[in-house]
PDB file of C-alpha atoms and ligand atoms in Angstrom:
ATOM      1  CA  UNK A   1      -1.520  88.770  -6.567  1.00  0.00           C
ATOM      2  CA  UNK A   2       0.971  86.425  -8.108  1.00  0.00           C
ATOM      3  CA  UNK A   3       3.509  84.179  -7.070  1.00  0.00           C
ATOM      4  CA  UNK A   4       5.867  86.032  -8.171  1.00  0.00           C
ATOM      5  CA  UNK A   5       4.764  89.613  -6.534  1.00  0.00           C
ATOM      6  CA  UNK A   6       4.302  87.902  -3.723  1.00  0.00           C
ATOM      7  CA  UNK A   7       7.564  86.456  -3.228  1.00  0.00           C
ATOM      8  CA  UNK A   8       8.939  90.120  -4.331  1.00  0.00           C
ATOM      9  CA  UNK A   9       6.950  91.744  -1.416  1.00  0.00           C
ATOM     10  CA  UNK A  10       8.111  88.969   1.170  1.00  0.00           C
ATOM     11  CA  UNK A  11      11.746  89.506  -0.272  1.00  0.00           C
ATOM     12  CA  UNK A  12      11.953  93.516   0.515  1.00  0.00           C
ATOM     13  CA  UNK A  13       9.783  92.767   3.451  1.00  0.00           C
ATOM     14  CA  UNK A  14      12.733  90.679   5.050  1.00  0.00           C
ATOM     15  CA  UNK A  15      15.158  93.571   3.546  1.00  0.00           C
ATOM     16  CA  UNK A  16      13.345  95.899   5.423  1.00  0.00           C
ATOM     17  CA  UNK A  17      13.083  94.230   8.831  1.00  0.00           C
ATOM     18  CA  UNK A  18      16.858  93.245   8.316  1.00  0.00           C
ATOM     19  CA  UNK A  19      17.986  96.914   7.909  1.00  0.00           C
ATOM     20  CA  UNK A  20      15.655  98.223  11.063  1.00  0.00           C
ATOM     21  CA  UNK A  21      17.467  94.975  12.856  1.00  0.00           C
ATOM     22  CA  UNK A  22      20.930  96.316  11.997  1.00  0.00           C
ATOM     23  CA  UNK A  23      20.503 100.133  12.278  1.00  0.00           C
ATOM     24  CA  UNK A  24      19.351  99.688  15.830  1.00  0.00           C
ATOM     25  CA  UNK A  25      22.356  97.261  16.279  1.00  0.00           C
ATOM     26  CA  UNK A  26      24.242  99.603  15.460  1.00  0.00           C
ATOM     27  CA  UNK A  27      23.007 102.678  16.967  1.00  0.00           C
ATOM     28  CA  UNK A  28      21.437 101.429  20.122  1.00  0.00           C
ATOM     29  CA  UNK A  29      23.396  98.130  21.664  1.00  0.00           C
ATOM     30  CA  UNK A  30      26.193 100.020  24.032  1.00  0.00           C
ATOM     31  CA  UNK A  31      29.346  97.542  22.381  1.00  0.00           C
ATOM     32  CA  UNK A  32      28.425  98.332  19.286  1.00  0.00           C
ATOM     33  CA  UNK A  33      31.578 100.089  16.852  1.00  0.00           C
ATOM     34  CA  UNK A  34      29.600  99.535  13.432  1.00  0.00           C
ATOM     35  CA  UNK A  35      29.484 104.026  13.235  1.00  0.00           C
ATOM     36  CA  UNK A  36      33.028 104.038  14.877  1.00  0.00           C
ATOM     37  CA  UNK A  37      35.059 103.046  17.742  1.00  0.00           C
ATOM     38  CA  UNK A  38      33.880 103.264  21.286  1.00  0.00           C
ATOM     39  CA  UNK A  39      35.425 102.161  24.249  1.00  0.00           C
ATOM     40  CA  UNK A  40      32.755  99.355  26.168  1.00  0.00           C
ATOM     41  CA  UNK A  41      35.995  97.570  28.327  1.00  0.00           C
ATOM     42  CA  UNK A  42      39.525  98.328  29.547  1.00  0.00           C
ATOM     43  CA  UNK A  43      42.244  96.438  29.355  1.00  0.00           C
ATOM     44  CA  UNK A  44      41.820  92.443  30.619  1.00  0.00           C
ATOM     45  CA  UNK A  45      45.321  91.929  32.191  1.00  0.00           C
ATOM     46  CA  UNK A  46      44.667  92.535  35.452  1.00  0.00           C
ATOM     47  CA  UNK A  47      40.921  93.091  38.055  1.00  0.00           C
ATOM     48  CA  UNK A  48      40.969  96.650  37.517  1.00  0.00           C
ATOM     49  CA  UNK A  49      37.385  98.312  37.015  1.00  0.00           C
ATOM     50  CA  UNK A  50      36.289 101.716  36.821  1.00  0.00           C
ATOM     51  CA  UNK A  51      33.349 103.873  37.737  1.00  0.00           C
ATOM     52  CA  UNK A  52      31.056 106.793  35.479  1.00  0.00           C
ATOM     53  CA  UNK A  53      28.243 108.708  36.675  1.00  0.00           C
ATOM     54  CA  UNK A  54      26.017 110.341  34.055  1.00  0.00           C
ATOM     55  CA  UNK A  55      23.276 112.834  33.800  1.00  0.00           C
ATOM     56  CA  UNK A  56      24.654 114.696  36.517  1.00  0.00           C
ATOM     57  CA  UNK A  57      26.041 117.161  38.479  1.00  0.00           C
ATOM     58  CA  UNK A  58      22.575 116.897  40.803  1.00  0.00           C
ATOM     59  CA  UNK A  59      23.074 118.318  44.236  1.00  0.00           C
ATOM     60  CA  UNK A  60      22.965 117.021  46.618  1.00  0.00           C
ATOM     61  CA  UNK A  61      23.214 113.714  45.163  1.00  0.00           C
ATOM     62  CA  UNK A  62      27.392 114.426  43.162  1.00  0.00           C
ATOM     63  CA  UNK A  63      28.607 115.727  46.405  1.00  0.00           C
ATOM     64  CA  UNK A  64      27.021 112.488  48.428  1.00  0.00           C
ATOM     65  CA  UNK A  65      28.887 110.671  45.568  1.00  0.00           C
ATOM     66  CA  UNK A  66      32.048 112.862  45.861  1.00  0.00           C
ATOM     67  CA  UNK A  67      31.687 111.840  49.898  1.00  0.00           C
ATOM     68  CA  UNK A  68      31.786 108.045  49.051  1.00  0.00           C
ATOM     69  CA  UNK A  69      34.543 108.344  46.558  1.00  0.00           C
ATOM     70  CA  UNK A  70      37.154 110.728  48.609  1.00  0.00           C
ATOM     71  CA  UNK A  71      36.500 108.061  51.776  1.00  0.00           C
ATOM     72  CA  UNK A  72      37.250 105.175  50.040  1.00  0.00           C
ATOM     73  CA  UNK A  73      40.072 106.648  47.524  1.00  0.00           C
ATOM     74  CA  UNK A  74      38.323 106.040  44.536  1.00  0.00           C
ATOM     75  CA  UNK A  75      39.248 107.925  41.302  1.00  0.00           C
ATOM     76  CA  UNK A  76      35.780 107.930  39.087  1.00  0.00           C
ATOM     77  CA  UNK A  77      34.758 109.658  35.535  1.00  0.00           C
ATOM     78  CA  UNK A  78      31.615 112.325  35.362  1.00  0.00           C
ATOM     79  CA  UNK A  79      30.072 112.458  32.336  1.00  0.00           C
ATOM     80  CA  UNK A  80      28.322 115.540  32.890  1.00  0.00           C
ATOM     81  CA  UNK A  81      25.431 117.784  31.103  1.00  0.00           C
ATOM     82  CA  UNK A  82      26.146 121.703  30.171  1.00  0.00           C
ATOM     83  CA  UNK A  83      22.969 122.756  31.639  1.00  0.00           C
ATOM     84  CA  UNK A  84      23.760 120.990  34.948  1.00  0.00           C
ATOM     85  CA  UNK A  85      27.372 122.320  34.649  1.00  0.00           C
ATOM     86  CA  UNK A  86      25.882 126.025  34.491  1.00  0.00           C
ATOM     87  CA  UNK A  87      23.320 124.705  37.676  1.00  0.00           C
ATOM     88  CA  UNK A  88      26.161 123.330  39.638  1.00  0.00           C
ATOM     89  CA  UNK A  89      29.561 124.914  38.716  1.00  0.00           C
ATOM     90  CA  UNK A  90      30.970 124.478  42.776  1.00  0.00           C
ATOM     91  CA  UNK A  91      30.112 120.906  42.208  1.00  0.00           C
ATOM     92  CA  UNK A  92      31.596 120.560  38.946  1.00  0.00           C
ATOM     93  CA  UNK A  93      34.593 122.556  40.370  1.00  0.00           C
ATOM     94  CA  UNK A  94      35.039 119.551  43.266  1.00  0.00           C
ATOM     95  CA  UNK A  95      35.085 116.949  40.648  1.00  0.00           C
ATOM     96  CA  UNK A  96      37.801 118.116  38.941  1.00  0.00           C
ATOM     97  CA  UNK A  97      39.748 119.216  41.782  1.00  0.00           C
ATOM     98  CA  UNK A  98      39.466 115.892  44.000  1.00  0.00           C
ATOM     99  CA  UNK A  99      40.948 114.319  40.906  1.00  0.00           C
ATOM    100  CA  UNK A 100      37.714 113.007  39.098  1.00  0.00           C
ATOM    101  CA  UNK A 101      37.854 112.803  34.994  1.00  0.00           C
ATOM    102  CA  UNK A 102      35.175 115.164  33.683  1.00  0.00           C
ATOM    103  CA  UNK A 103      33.102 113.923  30.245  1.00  0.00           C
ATOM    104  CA  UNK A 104      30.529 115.719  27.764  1.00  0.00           C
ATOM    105  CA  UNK A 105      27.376 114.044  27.911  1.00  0.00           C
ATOM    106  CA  UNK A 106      26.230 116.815  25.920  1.00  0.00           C
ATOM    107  CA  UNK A 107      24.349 120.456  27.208  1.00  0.00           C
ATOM    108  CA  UNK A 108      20.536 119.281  27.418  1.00  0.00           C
ATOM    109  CA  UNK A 109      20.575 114.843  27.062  1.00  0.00           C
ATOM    110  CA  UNK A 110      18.437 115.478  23.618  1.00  0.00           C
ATOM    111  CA  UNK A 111      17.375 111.671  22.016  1.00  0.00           C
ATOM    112  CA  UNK A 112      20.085 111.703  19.320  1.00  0.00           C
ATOM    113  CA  UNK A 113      18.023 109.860  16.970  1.00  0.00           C
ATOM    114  CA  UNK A 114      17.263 111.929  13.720  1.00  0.00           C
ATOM    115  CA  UNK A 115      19.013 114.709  15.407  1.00  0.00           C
ATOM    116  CA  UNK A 116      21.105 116.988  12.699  1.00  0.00           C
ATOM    117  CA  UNK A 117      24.945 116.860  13.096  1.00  0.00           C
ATOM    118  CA  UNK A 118      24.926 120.664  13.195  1.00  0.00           C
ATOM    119  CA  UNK A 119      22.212 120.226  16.571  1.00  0.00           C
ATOM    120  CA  UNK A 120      24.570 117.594  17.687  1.00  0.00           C
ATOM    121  CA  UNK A 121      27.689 119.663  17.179  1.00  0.00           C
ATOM    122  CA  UNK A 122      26.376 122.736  19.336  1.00  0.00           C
ATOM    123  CA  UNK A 123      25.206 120.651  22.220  1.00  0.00           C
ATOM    124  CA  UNK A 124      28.684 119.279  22.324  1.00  0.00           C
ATOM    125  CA  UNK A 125      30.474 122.473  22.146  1.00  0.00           C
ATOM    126  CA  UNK A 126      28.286 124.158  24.637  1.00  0.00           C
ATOM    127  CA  UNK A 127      29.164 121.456  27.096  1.00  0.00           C
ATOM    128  CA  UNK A 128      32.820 121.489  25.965  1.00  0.00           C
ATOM    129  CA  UNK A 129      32.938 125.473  26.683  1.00  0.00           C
ATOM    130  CA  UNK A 130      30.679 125.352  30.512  1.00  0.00           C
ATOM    131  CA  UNK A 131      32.905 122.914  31.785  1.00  0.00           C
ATOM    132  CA  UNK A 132      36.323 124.616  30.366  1.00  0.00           C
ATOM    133  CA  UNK A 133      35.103 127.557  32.088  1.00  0.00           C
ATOM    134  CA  UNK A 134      34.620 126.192  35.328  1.00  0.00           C
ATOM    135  CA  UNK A 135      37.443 123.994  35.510  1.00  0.00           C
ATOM    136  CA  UNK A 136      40.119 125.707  32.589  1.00  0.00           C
ATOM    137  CA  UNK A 137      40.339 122.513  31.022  1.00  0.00           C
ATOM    138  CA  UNK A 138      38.140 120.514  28.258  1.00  0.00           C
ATOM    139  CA  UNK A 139      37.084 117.149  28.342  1.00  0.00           C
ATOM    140  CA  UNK A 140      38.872 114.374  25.918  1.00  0.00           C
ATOM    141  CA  UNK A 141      35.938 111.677  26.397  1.00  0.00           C
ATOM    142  CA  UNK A 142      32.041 111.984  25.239  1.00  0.00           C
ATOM    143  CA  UNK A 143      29.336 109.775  26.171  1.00  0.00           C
ATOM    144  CA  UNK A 144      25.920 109.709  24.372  1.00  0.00           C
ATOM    145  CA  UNK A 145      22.826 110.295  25.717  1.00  0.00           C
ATOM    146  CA  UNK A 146      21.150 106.711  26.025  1.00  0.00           C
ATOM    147  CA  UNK A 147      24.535 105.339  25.111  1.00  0.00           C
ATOM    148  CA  UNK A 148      22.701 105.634  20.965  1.00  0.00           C
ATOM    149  CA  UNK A 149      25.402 106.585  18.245  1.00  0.00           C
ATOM    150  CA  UNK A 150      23.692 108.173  15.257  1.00  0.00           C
ATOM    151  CA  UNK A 151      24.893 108.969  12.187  1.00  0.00           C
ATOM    152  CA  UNK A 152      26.318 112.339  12.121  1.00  0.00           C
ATOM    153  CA  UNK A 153      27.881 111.771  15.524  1.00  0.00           C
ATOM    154  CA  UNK A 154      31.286 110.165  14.796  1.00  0.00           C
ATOM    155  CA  UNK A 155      32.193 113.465  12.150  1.00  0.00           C
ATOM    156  CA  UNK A 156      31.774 115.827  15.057  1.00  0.00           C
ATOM    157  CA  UNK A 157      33.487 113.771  18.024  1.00  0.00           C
ATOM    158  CA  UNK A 158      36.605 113.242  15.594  1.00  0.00           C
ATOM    159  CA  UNK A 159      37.128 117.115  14.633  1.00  0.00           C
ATOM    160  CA  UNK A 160      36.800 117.630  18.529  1.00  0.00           C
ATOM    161  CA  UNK A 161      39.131 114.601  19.540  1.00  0.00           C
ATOM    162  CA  UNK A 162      36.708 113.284  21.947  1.00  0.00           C
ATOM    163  CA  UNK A 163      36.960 109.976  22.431  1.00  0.00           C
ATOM    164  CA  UNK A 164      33.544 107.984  22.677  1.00  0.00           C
ATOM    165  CA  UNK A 165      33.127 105.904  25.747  1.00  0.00           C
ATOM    166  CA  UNK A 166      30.046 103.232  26.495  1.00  0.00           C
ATOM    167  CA  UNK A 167      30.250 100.932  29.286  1.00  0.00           C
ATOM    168  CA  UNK A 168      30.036  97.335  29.801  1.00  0.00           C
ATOM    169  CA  UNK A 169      28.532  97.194  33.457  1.00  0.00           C
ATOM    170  CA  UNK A 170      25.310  99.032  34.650  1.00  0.00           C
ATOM    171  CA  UNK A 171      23.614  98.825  37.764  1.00  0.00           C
ATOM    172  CA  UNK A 172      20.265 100.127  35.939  1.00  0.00           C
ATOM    173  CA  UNK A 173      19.742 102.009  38.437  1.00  0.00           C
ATOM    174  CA  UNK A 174      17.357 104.245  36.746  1.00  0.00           C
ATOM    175  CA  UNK A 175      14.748 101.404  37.116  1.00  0.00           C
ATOM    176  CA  UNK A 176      16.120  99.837  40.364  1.00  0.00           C
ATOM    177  CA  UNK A 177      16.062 100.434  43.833  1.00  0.00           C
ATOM    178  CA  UNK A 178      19.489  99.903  46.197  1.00  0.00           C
ATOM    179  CA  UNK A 179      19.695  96.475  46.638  1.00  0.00           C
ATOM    180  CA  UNK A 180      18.968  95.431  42.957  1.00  0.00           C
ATOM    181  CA  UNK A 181      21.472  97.900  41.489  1.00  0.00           C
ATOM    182  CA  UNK A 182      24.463  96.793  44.030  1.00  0.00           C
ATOM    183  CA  UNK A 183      23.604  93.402  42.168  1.00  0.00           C
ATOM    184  CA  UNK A 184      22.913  94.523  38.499  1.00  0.00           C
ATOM    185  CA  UNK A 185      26.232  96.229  38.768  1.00  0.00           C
ATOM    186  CA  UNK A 186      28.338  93.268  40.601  1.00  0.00           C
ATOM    187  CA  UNK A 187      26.869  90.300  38.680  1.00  0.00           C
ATOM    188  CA  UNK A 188      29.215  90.742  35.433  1.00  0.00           C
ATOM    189  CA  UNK A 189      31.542  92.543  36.702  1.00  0.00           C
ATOM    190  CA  UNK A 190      35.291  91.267  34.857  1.00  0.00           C
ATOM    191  CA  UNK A 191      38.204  92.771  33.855  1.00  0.00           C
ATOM    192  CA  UNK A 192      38.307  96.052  32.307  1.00  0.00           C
ATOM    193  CA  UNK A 193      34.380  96.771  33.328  1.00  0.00           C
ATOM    194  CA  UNK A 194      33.424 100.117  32.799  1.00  0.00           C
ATOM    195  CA  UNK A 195      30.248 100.761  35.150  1.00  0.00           C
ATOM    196  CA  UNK A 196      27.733 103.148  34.591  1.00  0.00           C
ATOM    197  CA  UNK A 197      25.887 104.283  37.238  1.00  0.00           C
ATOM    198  CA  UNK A 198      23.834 108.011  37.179  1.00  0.00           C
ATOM    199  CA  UNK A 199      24.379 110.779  39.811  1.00  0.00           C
ATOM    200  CA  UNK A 200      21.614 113.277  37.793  1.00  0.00           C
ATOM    201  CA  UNK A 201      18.108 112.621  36.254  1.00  0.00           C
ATOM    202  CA  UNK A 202      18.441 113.294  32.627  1.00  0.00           C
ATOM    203  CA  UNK A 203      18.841 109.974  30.938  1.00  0.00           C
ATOM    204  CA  UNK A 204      16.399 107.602  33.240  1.00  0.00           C
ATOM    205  CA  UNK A 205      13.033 109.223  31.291  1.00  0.00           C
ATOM    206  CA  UNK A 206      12.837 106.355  28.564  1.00  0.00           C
ATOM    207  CA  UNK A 207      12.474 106.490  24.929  1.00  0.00           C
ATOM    208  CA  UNK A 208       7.994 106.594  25.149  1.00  0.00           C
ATOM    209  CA  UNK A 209       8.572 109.786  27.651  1.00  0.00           C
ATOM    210  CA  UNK A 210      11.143 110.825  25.425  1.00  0.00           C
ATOM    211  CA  UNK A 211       9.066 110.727  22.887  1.00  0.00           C
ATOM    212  CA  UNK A 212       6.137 112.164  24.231  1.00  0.00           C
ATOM    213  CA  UNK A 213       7.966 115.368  24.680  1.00  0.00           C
ATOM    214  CA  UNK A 214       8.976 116.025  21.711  1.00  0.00           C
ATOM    215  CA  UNK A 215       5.911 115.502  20.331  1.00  0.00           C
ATOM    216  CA  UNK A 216       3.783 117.076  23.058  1.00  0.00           C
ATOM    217  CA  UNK A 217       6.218 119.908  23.179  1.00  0.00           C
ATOM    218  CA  UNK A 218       6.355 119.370  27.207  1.00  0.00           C
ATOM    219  CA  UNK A 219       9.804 120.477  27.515  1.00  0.00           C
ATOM    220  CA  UNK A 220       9.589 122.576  30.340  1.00  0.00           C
ATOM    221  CA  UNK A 221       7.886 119.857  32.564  1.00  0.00           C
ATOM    222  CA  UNK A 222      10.527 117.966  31.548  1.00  0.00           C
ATOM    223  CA  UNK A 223      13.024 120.104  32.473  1.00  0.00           C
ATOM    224  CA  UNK A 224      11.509 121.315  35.625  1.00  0.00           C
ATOM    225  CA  UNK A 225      11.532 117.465  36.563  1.00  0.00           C
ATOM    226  CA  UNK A 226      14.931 117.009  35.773  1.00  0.00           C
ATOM    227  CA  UNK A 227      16.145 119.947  38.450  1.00  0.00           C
ATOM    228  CA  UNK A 228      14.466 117.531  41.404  1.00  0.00           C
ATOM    229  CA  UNK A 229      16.275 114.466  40.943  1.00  0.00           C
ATOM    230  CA  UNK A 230      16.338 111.456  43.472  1.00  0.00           C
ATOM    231  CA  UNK A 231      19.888 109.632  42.901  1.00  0.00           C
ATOM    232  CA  UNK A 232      19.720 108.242  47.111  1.00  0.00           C
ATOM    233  CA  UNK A 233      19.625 105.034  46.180  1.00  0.00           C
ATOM    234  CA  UNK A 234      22.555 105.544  43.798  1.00  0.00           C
ATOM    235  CA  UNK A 235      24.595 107.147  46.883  1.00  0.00           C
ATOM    236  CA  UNK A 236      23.148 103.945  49.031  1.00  0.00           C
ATOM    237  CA  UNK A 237      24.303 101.559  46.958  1.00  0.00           C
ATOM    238  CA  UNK A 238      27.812 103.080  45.703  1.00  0.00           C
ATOM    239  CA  UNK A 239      29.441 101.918  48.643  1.00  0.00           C
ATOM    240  CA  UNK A 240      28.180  98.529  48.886  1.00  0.00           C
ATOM    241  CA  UNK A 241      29.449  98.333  45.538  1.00  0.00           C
ATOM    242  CA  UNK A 242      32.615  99.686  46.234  1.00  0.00           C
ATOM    243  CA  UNK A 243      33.338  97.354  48.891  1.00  0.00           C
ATOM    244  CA  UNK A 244      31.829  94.171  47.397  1.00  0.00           C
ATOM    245  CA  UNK A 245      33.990  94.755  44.674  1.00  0.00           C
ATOM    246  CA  UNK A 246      37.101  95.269  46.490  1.00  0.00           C
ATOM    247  CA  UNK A 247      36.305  92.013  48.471  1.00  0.00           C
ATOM    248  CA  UNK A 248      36.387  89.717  45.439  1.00  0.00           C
ATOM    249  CA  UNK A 249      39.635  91.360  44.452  1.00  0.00           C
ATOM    250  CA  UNK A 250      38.803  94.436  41.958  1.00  0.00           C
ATOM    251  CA  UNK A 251      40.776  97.743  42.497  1.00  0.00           C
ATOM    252  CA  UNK A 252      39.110 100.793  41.358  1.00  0.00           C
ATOM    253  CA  UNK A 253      41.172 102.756  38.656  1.00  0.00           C
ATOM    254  CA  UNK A 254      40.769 105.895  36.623  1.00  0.00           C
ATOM    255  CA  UNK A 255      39.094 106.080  33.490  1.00  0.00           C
ATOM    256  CA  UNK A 256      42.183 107.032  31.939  1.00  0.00           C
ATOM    257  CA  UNK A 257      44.297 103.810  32.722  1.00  0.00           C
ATOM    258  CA  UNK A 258      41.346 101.918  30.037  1.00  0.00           C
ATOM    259  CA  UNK A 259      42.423 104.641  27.630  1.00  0.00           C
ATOM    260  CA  UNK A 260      46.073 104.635  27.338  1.00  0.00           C
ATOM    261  CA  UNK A 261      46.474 100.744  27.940  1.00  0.00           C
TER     262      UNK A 261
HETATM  263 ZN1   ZN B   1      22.479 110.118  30.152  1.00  0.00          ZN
END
């Protein structure tokens, strides 16, 4: 080889690797607004935080949740999945009528990767139409699966007006146990945190399980898995979260106060 295709190879090489660095940027990191905007934080003025739940509704984990929240007067955001929505319509029904904002997290939590706008489109409308029927109304906010933007995704959010939300606080509680998500979720906690927390199974499998699905075709496994979620030490910890936070001077505030501000 010579010098010069060498140096040719090691120049697209570096290319290459820079692209895969970016394009995961910007489709995987939560803050990232390279596809288009997404709010990550609310408004810095003042302590105010707020709470979202994802994956679910699970019963009897959402109304455990629902429990915590009504006792301690604390408004919270749901971003829920259509297929739990059709599971759980009385729960979905108490979120919405104890005050709760209700989000599309779309119908079955698919890896949005490589997924085609017009896939993406009907697992957001499908959500969009379970909950309107259950509650009359249809959410303004979307979160996606695994918090990854992909391509096609900003098109189809902006014809719907949904408005993308990430967070900026997570207790990983898909990988934790009580006591380490009460800390994952206090130890950054600022101004304007948006903390995301999961009352339902969907989006705690991991990319390699993901992945192994899809190509293993073991999709009703999967979904038989997802109907028995454990969320208890989500419902353990909520409180102590709740009240740790309230201690070092955060109040609790709805969703939409981060969107209008
Ligand atoms: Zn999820």
């Amino acid at each position: 080889m010579t010098g010069l295709a060498f140096v040719a190879i090691a120049i697209l090489a570096a290319a290459a690797v820079t692209l895969g660095v970016f394009l995961w940027y910007a489709c995987s990191v939560p803050s990232s607004q390279v596809f288009g905007p997404a709010l990550v934080r609310g408004a810095t003025d003042r302590p105010r935080v707020t709470l979202t739940f994802d994956d679910g509704p699970a019963s009897p984990f959402t109304e455990q949740i629902l429990d915590i929240l009504r006792d301690r007067r604390v408004p919270a955001t749901f971003f829920v999945c259509g297929q739990n929505v059709e599971r759980h319509p009385e729960v979905v029904r108490r979120i919405a009528a104890e005050g709760h904002t209700l989000g599309n997290h779309t119908y079955s939590h698919p890896f949005p990767y490589f997924l085609p706008r017009r896939r993406l489109a009907e697992e957001i409308d499908r959500t969009q139409q379970a909950i309107e029927r259950v509650t009359g109304k249809r959410p303004a906010v979307f979160r996606p699966p695994y918090g990854a933007r992909w391509i096609g995704l900003y098109p189809v959010v902006r014809e719907r007006g949904l408005k993308v939300v990430q967070w900026s606080d997570t207790g990983y509680d898909w990988k934790s146990d009580a006591r380490a998500t009460v800390r994952a979720a206090l130890e950054h906690l600022g101004p304007g945190s948006v903390i995301l927390l999961h009352d339902g199974q969907e989006g705690t499998q991991g990319f390699l399980k993901w992945a192994w699905r899809e190509v293993f075709h073991l999709g009703d496994r999967a979904a038989s898995d997802s109907l028995r979620p454990d969320r208890s030490h989500v419902v353990e910890a909520l409180p102590r979260i709740i009240d740790q936070a309230r201690g070092a001077g955060f109040e609790f505030v709805s969703l939409q106060e981060f969107i209008s501000t």
